[in-house]
XYZ file of C-alpha atoms in Angstrom:
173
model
C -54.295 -194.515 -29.865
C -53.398 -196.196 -33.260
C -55.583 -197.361 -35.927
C -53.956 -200.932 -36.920
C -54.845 -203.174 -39.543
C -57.427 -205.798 -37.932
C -61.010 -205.301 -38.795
C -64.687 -206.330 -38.360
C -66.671 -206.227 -42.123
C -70.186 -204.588 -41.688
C -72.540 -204.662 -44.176
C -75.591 -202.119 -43.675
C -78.566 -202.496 -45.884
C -81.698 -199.874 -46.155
C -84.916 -202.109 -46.329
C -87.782 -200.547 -47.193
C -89.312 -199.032 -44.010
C -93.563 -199.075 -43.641
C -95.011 -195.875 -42.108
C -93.668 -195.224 -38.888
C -91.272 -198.765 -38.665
C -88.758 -198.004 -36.638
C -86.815 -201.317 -37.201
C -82.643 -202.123 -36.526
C -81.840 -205.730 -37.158
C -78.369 -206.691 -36.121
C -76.641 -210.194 -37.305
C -73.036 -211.573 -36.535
C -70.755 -214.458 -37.676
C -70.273 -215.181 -34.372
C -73.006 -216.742 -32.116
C -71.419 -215.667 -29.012
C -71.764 -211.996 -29.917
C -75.079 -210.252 -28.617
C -77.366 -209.131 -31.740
C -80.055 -207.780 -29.551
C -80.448 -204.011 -28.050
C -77.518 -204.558 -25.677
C -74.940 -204.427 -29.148
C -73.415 -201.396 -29.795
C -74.342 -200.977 -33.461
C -77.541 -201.510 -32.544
C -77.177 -198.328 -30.061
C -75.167 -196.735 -32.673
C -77.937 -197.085 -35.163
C -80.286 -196.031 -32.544
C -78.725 -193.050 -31.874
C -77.731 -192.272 -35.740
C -81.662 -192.188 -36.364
C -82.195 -189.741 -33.091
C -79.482 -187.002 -33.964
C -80.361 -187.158 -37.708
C -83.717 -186.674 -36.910
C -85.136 -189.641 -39.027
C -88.525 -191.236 -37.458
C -88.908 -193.941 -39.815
C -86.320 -196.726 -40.640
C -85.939 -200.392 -41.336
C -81.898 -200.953 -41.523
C -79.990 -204.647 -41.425
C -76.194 -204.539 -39.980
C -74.787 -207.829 -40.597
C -70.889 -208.149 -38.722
C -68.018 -210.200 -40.222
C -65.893 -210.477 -36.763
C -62.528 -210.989 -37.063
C -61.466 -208.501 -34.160
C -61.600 -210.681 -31.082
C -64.360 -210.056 -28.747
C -63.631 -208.730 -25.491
C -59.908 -208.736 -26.325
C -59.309 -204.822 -25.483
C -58.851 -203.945 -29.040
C -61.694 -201.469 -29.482
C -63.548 -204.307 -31.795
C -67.449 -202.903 -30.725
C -66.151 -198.978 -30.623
C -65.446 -199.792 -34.092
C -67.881 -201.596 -35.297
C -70.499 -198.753 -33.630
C -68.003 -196.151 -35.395
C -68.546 -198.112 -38.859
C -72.136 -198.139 -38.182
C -72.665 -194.412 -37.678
C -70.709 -193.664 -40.681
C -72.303 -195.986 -42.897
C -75.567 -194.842 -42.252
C -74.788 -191.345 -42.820
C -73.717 -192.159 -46.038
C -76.224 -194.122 -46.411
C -79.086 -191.851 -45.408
C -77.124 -189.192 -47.106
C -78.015 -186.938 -43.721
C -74.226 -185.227 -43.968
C -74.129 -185.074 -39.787
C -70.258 -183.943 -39.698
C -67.454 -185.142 -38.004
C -68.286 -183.203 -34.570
C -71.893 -183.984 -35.192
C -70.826 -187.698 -35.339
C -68.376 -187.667 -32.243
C -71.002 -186.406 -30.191
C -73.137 -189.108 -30.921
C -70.405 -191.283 -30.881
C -69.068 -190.543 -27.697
C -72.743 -191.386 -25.828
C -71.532 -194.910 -27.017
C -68.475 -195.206 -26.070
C -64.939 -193.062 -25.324
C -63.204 -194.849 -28.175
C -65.904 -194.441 -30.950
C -64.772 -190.609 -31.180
C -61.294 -192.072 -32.134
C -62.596 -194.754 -34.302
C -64.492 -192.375 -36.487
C -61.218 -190.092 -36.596
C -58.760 -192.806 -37.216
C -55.303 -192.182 -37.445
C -52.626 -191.790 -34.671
C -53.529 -189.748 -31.819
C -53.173 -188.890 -27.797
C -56.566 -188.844 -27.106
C -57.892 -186.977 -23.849
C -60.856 -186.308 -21.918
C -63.695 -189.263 -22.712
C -62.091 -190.303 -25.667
C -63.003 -186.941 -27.512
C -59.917 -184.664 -27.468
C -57.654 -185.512 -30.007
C -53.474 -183.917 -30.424
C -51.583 -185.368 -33.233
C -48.905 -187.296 -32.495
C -45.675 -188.921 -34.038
C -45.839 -192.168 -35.525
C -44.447 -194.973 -33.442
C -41.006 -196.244 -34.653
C -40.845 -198.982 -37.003
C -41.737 -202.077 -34.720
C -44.060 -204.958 -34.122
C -46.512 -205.368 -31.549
C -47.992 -208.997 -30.511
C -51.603 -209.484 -29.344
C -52.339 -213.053 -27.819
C -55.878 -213.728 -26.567
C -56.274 -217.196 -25.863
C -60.314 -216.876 -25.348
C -60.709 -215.410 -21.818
C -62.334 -212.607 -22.921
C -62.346 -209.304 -20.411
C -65.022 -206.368 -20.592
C -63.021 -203.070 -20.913
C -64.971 -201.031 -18.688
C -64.776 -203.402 -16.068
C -61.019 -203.637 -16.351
C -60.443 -199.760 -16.738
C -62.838 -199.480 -13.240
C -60.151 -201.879 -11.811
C -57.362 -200.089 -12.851
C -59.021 -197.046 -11.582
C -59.760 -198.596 -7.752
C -56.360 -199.747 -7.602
C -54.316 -196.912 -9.017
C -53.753 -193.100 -8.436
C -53.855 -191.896 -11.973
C -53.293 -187.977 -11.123
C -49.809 -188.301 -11.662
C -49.473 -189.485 -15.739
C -46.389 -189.635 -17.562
C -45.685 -186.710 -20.117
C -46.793 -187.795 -23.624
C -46.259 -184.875 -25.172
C -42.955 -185.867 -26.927
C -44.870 -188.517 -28.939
């Protein structure tokens, strides 16, 4: 996995919670995303404010998407990634990093990575990480022309129709 240039902008606001408000508001530039429970820095938020241990919260998480949705490019891990970590710094709670792959990993197996960053062969559920060489100087192209496919559904294909026991060494990266 490789942490590229492309990015979402989230901006996370602390509102001033009443007693025992426990309130996540969720925005996007883009209609077609979901802004209700079902979007994953909602759940991120959610579960920031469980394994910190905070009762009380009123938060706003407005999304500038420029990663395209449903596009395979890990655009909600990171978003939900962004969320967790701006809240911690927000909240000033200090989880650390394996504190905050845990919780990250209940979300999703590349929100580990997305929190990490970096270049990595990432195992397991997304949350083993070995270092890795650098790819060689090169350019990669993405084209999406709209027809937007939900990871976990494709990976679940990929899964029915393939035997992945066998996998190719990647140890020499």
């Amino acid at each position: 996995m490789q942490t590229v240039t492309l990015f979402d902008t989230l901006t996370i606001e602390r509102l001033d919670p009443e007693e025992g408000i426990r309130r996540i508001t969720v925005s996007c530039s883009v209609d077609s995303l979901a802004c209700d429970e079902s979007n994953l820095c909602y759940r991120a938020a959610q579960e920031f404010f469980r394994a910190a241990g905070i009762g009380s919260f009123n938060v706003s998480v407005r999304i500038e998407k420029r990663i395209p949705i449903a596009a395979g490019l890990a655009g909600g891990s990171t978003d939900a990634a962004a969320t967790l970590l701006g809240l911690n710094e927000l909240f000033g709670t200090r989880l650390d990093r394996a504190e905050l792959f845990e919780t990250g990993s209940r979300l999703g197996a590349d929100v580990p990575f997305c929190i990490k960053r970096g270049i990595s062969v990432t195992r397991g559920i997304g949350d083993r990480f070995s270092d890795c060489r650098r790819l060689p100087e090169c350019c990669f192209v993405v084209a999406c022309g709209g027809e937007g496919v939900s990871t976990l559904w494709a990976y679940r294909r990929l899964d029915e129709m393939y035997d992945f026991s066998e996998r190719p060494d990647v140890s020499v990266f």
